[in-house]
XYZ file of C-alpha atoms in Angstrom:
354
model
C -17.316 -19.146 -26.120
C -17.709 -22.405 -24.241
C -17.255 -22.809 -20.825
C -13.527 -24.437 -20.722
C -12.789 -22.134 -23.632
C -13.483 -19.484 -20.984
C -10.928 -21.310 -18.366
C -8.609 -20.816 -20.653
C -8.086 -17.257 -20.707
C -5.643 -15.145 -19.227
C -6.454 -12.840 -16.485
C -7.191 -9.823 -19.148
C -9.690 -11.607 -21.144
C -11.628 -12.635 -18.243
C -12.101 -9.368 -16.969
C -12.384 -8.403 -20.488
C -15.355 -10.130 -20.491
C -16.712 -9.248 -17.595
C -16.726 -6.077 -19.093
C -18.334 -6.456 -21.464
C -21.746 -8.349 -20.087
C -24.237 -6.613 -20.856
C -26.516 -7.801 -17.760
C -26.463 -8.759 -14.549
C -26.935 -12.451 -15.280
C -24.228 -12.574 -17.768
C -21.925 -10.817 -15.685
C -22.545 -13.160 -12.897
C -21.700 -15.936 -15.154
C -18.344 -14.746 -16.406
C -17.213 -14.205 -12.422
C -18.423 -17.240 -11.347
C -15.987 -18.923 -14.173
C -13.484 -16.562 -13.128
C -13.689 -17.834 -9.592
C -13.357 -21.495 -11.102
C -10.699 -20.843 -12.751
C -8.371 -19.492 -10.016
C -9.885 -22.256 -7.660
C -9.007 -24.861 -9.979
C -5.409 -23.318 -10.885
C -4.447 -22.355 -7.169
C -5.513 -26.434 -6.139
C -3.463 -27.763 -9.291
C -0.324 -25.187 -8.290
C -0.708 -26.821 -4.836
C -1.287 -30.437 -5.551
C 1.260 -30.303 -8.249
C 4.569 -28.664 -6.206
C 3.413 -31.037 -3.139
C 3.949 -34.048 -5.444
C 7.583 -32.991 -6.371
C 8.257 -31.807 -2.677
C 7.015 -35.644 -1.945
C 9.205 -36.855 -4.265
C 12.390 -34.615 -4.211
C 12.310 -33.940 -0.784
C 10.828 -30.126 0.621
C 14.147 -28.523 0.056
C 13.576 -28.825 -3.721
C 9.423 -27.863 -4.060
C 11.123 -25.093 -5.937
C 11.688 -27.589 -8.886
C 7.853 -28.148 -8.852
C 7.463 -24.280 -8.885
C 9.829 -23.793 -11.876
C 8.530 -27.022 -14.032
C 5.379 -25.899 -13.283
C 5.845 -22.668 -14.618
C 7.526 -24.008 -17.683
C 4.610 -26.307 -17.920
C 1.783 -23.912 -17.921
C 4.091 -21.330 -20.025
C 5.011 -22.930 -22.493
C 1.924 -25.402 -23.639
C 0.866 -21.925 -25.394
C 3.762 -20.290 -26.108
C 6.580 -20.830 -28.634
C 10.076 -20.034 -29.831
C 8.693 -19.087 -32.783
C 11.074 -21.716 -34.850
C 10.950 -25.286 -36.185
C 9.261 -27.073 -33.403
C 11.267 -29.922 -33.546
C 14.437 -27.499 -32.989
C 12.659 -25.950 -30.225
C 11.815 -28.696 -28.127
C 15.932 -29.233 -28.419
C 16.267 -26.014 -27.203
C 13.812 -26.513 -23.983
C 15.652 -29.807 -23.330
C 18.787 -27.430 -23.236
C 17.584 -25.129 -21.343
C 16.792 -27.397 -18.797
C 19.727 -28.433 -18.928
C 21.123 -25.128 -17.922
C 19.035 -24.036 -15.058
C 19.692 -27.653 -13.756
C 23.319 -27.186 -13.677
C 24.478 -23.452 -14.132
C 23.036 -22.020 -11.179
C 24.627 -24.807 -8.998
C 28.001 -24.320 -10.208
C 27.478 -20.585 -9.834
C 26.758 -20.921 -6.517
C 30.289 -22.844 -5.892
C 32.349 -20.130 -6.784
C 33.202 -16.599 -5.623
C 30.517 -13.922 -7.028
C 32.785 -12.525 -9.635
C 33.107 -16.116 -11.413
C 29.747 -17.140 -10.745
C 28.977 -13.677 -12.494
C 30.664 -14.522 -15.555
C 28.920 -18.155 -15.753
C 25.455 -16.836 -15.178
C 25.951 -14.538 -18.315
C 26.918 -17.371 -20.189
C 24.076 -19.263 -19.163
C 21.543 -16.162 -19.726
C 22.812 -15.425 -22.946
C 21.999 -19.105 -24.566
C 18.464 -18.677 -22.279
C 17.977 -15.115 -23.652
C 18.878 -15.158 -27.216
C 17.208 -18.084 -27.988
C 14.217 -18.910 -25.616
C 13.268 -14.634 -25.387
C 13.713 -13.947 -29.204
C 10.148 -12.041 -29.170
C 9.765 -9.805 -26.107
C 5.913 -9.724 -26.441
C 5.688 -13.470 -25.406
C 7.818 -12.811 -22.063
C 9.818 -15.829 -21.809
C 12.440 -14.076 -20.087
C 9.819 -14.240 -16.645
C 9.564 -18.069 -17.029
C 13.676 -19.233 -18.245
C 15.455 -16.049 -16.340
C 13.011 -16.494 -13.473
C 13.480 -20.464 -13.416
C 17.295 -19.744 -13.491
C 17.207 -17.283 -10.377
C 14.631 -19.151 -8.224
C 16.958 -22.128 -8.341
C 19.868 -20.368 -7.961
C 18.640 -18.507 -4.939
C 17.654 -21.972 -3.157
C 20.533 -24.006 -4.525
C 20.713 -27.206 -2.349
C 23.650 -29.677 -2.373
C 24.379 -33.622 -1.349
C 21.764 -35.889 -1.903
C 19.290 -32.723 -2.194
C 20.920 -31.844 -5.289
C 21.114 -35.638 -6.668
C 17.400 -35.698 -6.108
C 17.311 -32.129 -8.007
C 18.496 -33.577 -10.764
C 16.296 -36.355 -11.259
C 13.481 -33.596 -10.485
C 15.136 -31.125 -13.004
C 15.012 -34.353 -15.658
C 11.329 -35.522 -15.014
C 10.565 -31.846 -15.660
C 11.874 -31.707 -18.850
C 10.609 -34.746 -19.862
C 7.302 -33.582 -18.970
C 7.670 -29.721 -20.464
C 9.406 -30.991 -23.754
C 6.537 -33.779 -24.022
C 3.529 -31.390 -23.817
C 5.276 -28.644 -25.720
C 5.459 -30.862 -28.716
C 2.215 -32.162 -28.573
C 0.659 -28.263 -28.069
C 2.941 -27.152 -31.053
C 3.722 -30.018 -33.879
C 1.244 -29.125 -36.020
C 2.038 -25.186 -36.502
C 4.414 -24.363 -39.551
C 7.116 -21.917 -38.720
C 9.114 -20.479 -41.432
C 11.803 -19.641 -39.145
C 14.868 -22.156 -37.248
C 17.621 -21.714 -35.251
C 20.002 -20.483 -37.917
C 17.683 -17.632 -38.447
C 17.752 -16.671 -34.912
C 21.688 -16.165 -34.972
C 21.547 -13.992 -38.252
C 18.619 -11.952 -36.480
C 21.443 -10.966 -33.907
C 21.717 -7.260 -34.788
C 23.144 -5.104 -32.005
C 21.312 -1.867 -33.216
C 17.946 -3.348 -33.204
C 15.912 -2.658 -30.091
C 15.501 -6.502 -29.444
C 18.870 -7.255 -29.163
C 19.908 -4.317 -26.928
C 17.307 -5.608 -24.575
C 18.752 -9.268 -24.537
C 22.188 -7.725 -24.016
C 20.437 -5.542 -21.143
C 18.907 -8.889 -19.640
C 21.954 -11.083 -20.408
C 24.637 -8.512 -18.658
C 22.585 -6.277 -16.219
C 21.002 -9.345 -13.906
C 24.102 -11.412 -13.381
C 26.028 -7.867 -12.601
C 23.213 -6.955 -9.984
C 23.629 -10.770 -8.145
C 27.363 -10.467 -8.356
C 26.830 -6.572 -6.748
C 24.502 -7.964 -4.047
C 26.750 -10.843 -3.249
C 29.816 -8.835 -2.575
C 27.722 -6.800 -0.134
C 26.648 -9.383 1.311
C 23.018 -9.055 1.261
C 20.899 -12.134 1.610
C 18.262 -13.322 -0.720
C 20.358 -11.860 -3.886
C 18.000 -13.463 -6.218
C 15.301 -10.918 -5.202
C 17.140 -7.880 -6.307
C 18.099 -10.315 -10.279
C 14.512 -11.010 -10.584
C 13.787 -7.606 -9.569
C 15.785 -6.157 -12.703
C 14.977 -8.824 -14.610
C 11.382 -7.980 -14.445
C 11.603 -4.309 -15.512
C 14.309 -4.569 -17.988
C 11.920 -4.010 -21.292
C 12.648 -3.121 -24.872
C 11.129 0.435 -24.708
C 12.561 3.190 -22.078
C 9.368 4.373 -21.096
C 7.868 0.773 -20.416
C 10.730 0.545 -18.031
C 10.016 3.642 -16.193
C 6.318 2.718 -16.180
C 7.418 -0.807 -14.412
C 10.130 0.380 -12.161
C 7.800 3.130 -10.654
C 4.920 0.192 -10.170
C 7.364 -2.286 -9.104
C 8.383 -0.088 -6.342
C 5.218 1.089 -4.969
C 4.124 -2.426 -5.259
C 6.889 -3.630 -3.524
C 6.123 -1.500 -0.371
C 2.213 -1.887 -0.561
C 2.723 -5.647 -0.413
C 5.138 -5.388 2.571
C 2.429 -3.062 4.569
C -0.289 -5.682 3.475
C 1.846 -8.406 4.747
C 3.104 -6.568 7.872
C -0.637 -5.811 8.854
C -1.818 -9.651 7.979
C 1.235 -10.945 10.206
C -0.031 -8.994 13.350
C -3.459 -9.578 12.980
C -3.429 -13.336 12.094
C -2.179 -16.140 14.519
C 1.221 -17.548 13.789
C -0.259 -20.916 13.094
C -1.217 -19.871 9.569
C 1.277 -17.551 8.509
C 2.423 -19.880 6.050
C -1.095 -19.452 4.099
C -0.337 -15.910 3.643
C 1.510 -16.666 0.804
C -1.273 -18.775 -0.911
C -3.308 -15.650 -0.180
C -1.107 -13.993 -2.435
C -0.946 -16.623 -5.146
C -4.853 -15.844 -5.529
C -4.190 -12.039 -5.556
C -1.867 -12.501 -8.307
C -4.968 -14.628 -10.394
C -6.999 -11.973 -9.790
C -4.239 -9.161 -11.374
C -4.130 -8.330 -14.816
C -1.937 -5.228 -14.173
C 1.651 -5.327 -13.168
C 1.448 -2.919 -10.088
C -1.100 -5.096 -8.465
C 0.275 -8.219 -9.340
C 3.952 -6.712 -7.388
C 1.669 -6.301 -4.446
C 0.505 -9.503 -4.124
C 4.035 -11.478 -5.131
C 5.624 -10.200 -1.909
C 3.361 -11.976 0.252
C 4.410 -15.233 -0.767
C 8.409 -14.774 -0.827
C 8.075 -13.054 2.597
C 6.068 -15.705 4.329
C 9.285 -17.828 3.145
C 11.912 -14.820 4.656
C 10.049 -14.256 7.634
C 10.840 -17.840 9.056
C 14.438 -17.830 8.537
C 15.379 -13.600 9.588
C 11.907 -13.118 11.187
C 9.656 -10.059 9.828
C 11.425 -7.296 10.237
C 14.685 -8.485 8.652
C 12.298 -10.178 5.955
C 11.098 -6.998 5.202
C 14.100 -4.828 5.011
C 15.538 -7.697 2.712
C 12.692 -7.257 0.763
C 12.609 -3.483 0.114
C 16.378 -2.774 -0.004
C 16.995 -5.287 -2.834
C 13.668 -4.677 -5.003
C 14.515 -0.741 -4.952
C 18.396 -1.873 -5.486
C 17.481 -4.097 -8.349
C 15.147 -1.757 -10.519
C 16.834 1.168 -9.721
C 20.311 -0.228 -10.976
C 18.657 -1.793 -14.472
C 16.941 1.497 -14.971
C 20.373 3.180 -14.617
C 22.255 0.172 -16.467
C 19.979 0.376 -19.143
C 20.224 4.239 -20.144
C 23.891 4.101 -19.939
C 23.895 1.019 -22.089
C 21.358 2.918 -24.545
C 23.395 6.016 -24.921
C 26.315 4.699 -25.433
C 24.651 2.659 -28.176
C 23.294 5.796 -29.424
C 26.393 7.736 -29.483
C 28.492 4.865 -31.114
C 25.889 4.675 -34.100
C 26.042 8.545 -34.166
C 30.080 8.382 -34.748
C 29.584 5.843 -37.086
C 27.272 7.703 -39.487
C 29.772 10.753 -39.247
C 32.566 8.365 -40.307
C 30.224 6.766 -42.649
C 29.524 10.469 -44.289
C 32.956 11.915 -44.323
């Protein structure tokens, strides 16, 4: 494996190489490549988001984050269908992420929930057909970030331009990287494969319904940063219940651990470098291959931003409450939904038997 090829590995791949190292020299080399990869990735991310902030305003720095996320994921990940159709779907996804979160913020929580359900239905049914690809962690997360950091007036006009540029970049990179691949399925096949009895479709429906409902309840309760609850719910909803239980536990424990670590750093470090705690969290995520540790370090960036608005105590309280509410509600929702679907299936079998 060349130096460049090793740089392309994810955290799990790099750590696997480290474990398989037979000599100290080999282990030190893989560790050095791993550190270089994290440093290069962090520098590139910081540079990329800074460019978007400069071009489209600091209030639209989140656009740079969403575009960067899409670029890094879809340069390798696909949608499982014909490349040309996938590229057009990606362009549609950017339109949805640009328009629908903004409109939903203008409506009441209930009407906004209905719009969010319709928008997520398109993103998930056509963009997250393969749960193992975790495309929901890109598309739904991007949607929720833009929803949570909504802007108006001139800033929204700049957001339109920024998202249009992001769509062009993402579609170009996606098509270039996937144009030579052969796919046997197309958009029509995705529609035909919708099956309410399958684990995949039930998982998709839970995502489509649960995440907007969580947002709506949080907003009706006047809880700031409702997107945190939505993101927490999205991240733990998986096709199989045992995997959900694992993620719910890790999310809650990781979130609390992250809050404690952030609080310690907040009191130990001078106020002039509070903003860099978020960068520290990003580095920690780069070293983390397991979901629980990722939950710990993801907390740093969120709290670093929220503490400026709500103060440390307010930000910490919101983070814990929103995350616990989001994951617990998602688990309860999916348990009830899966139970209802199993009962429905049993009744249908009984009717057919009679």
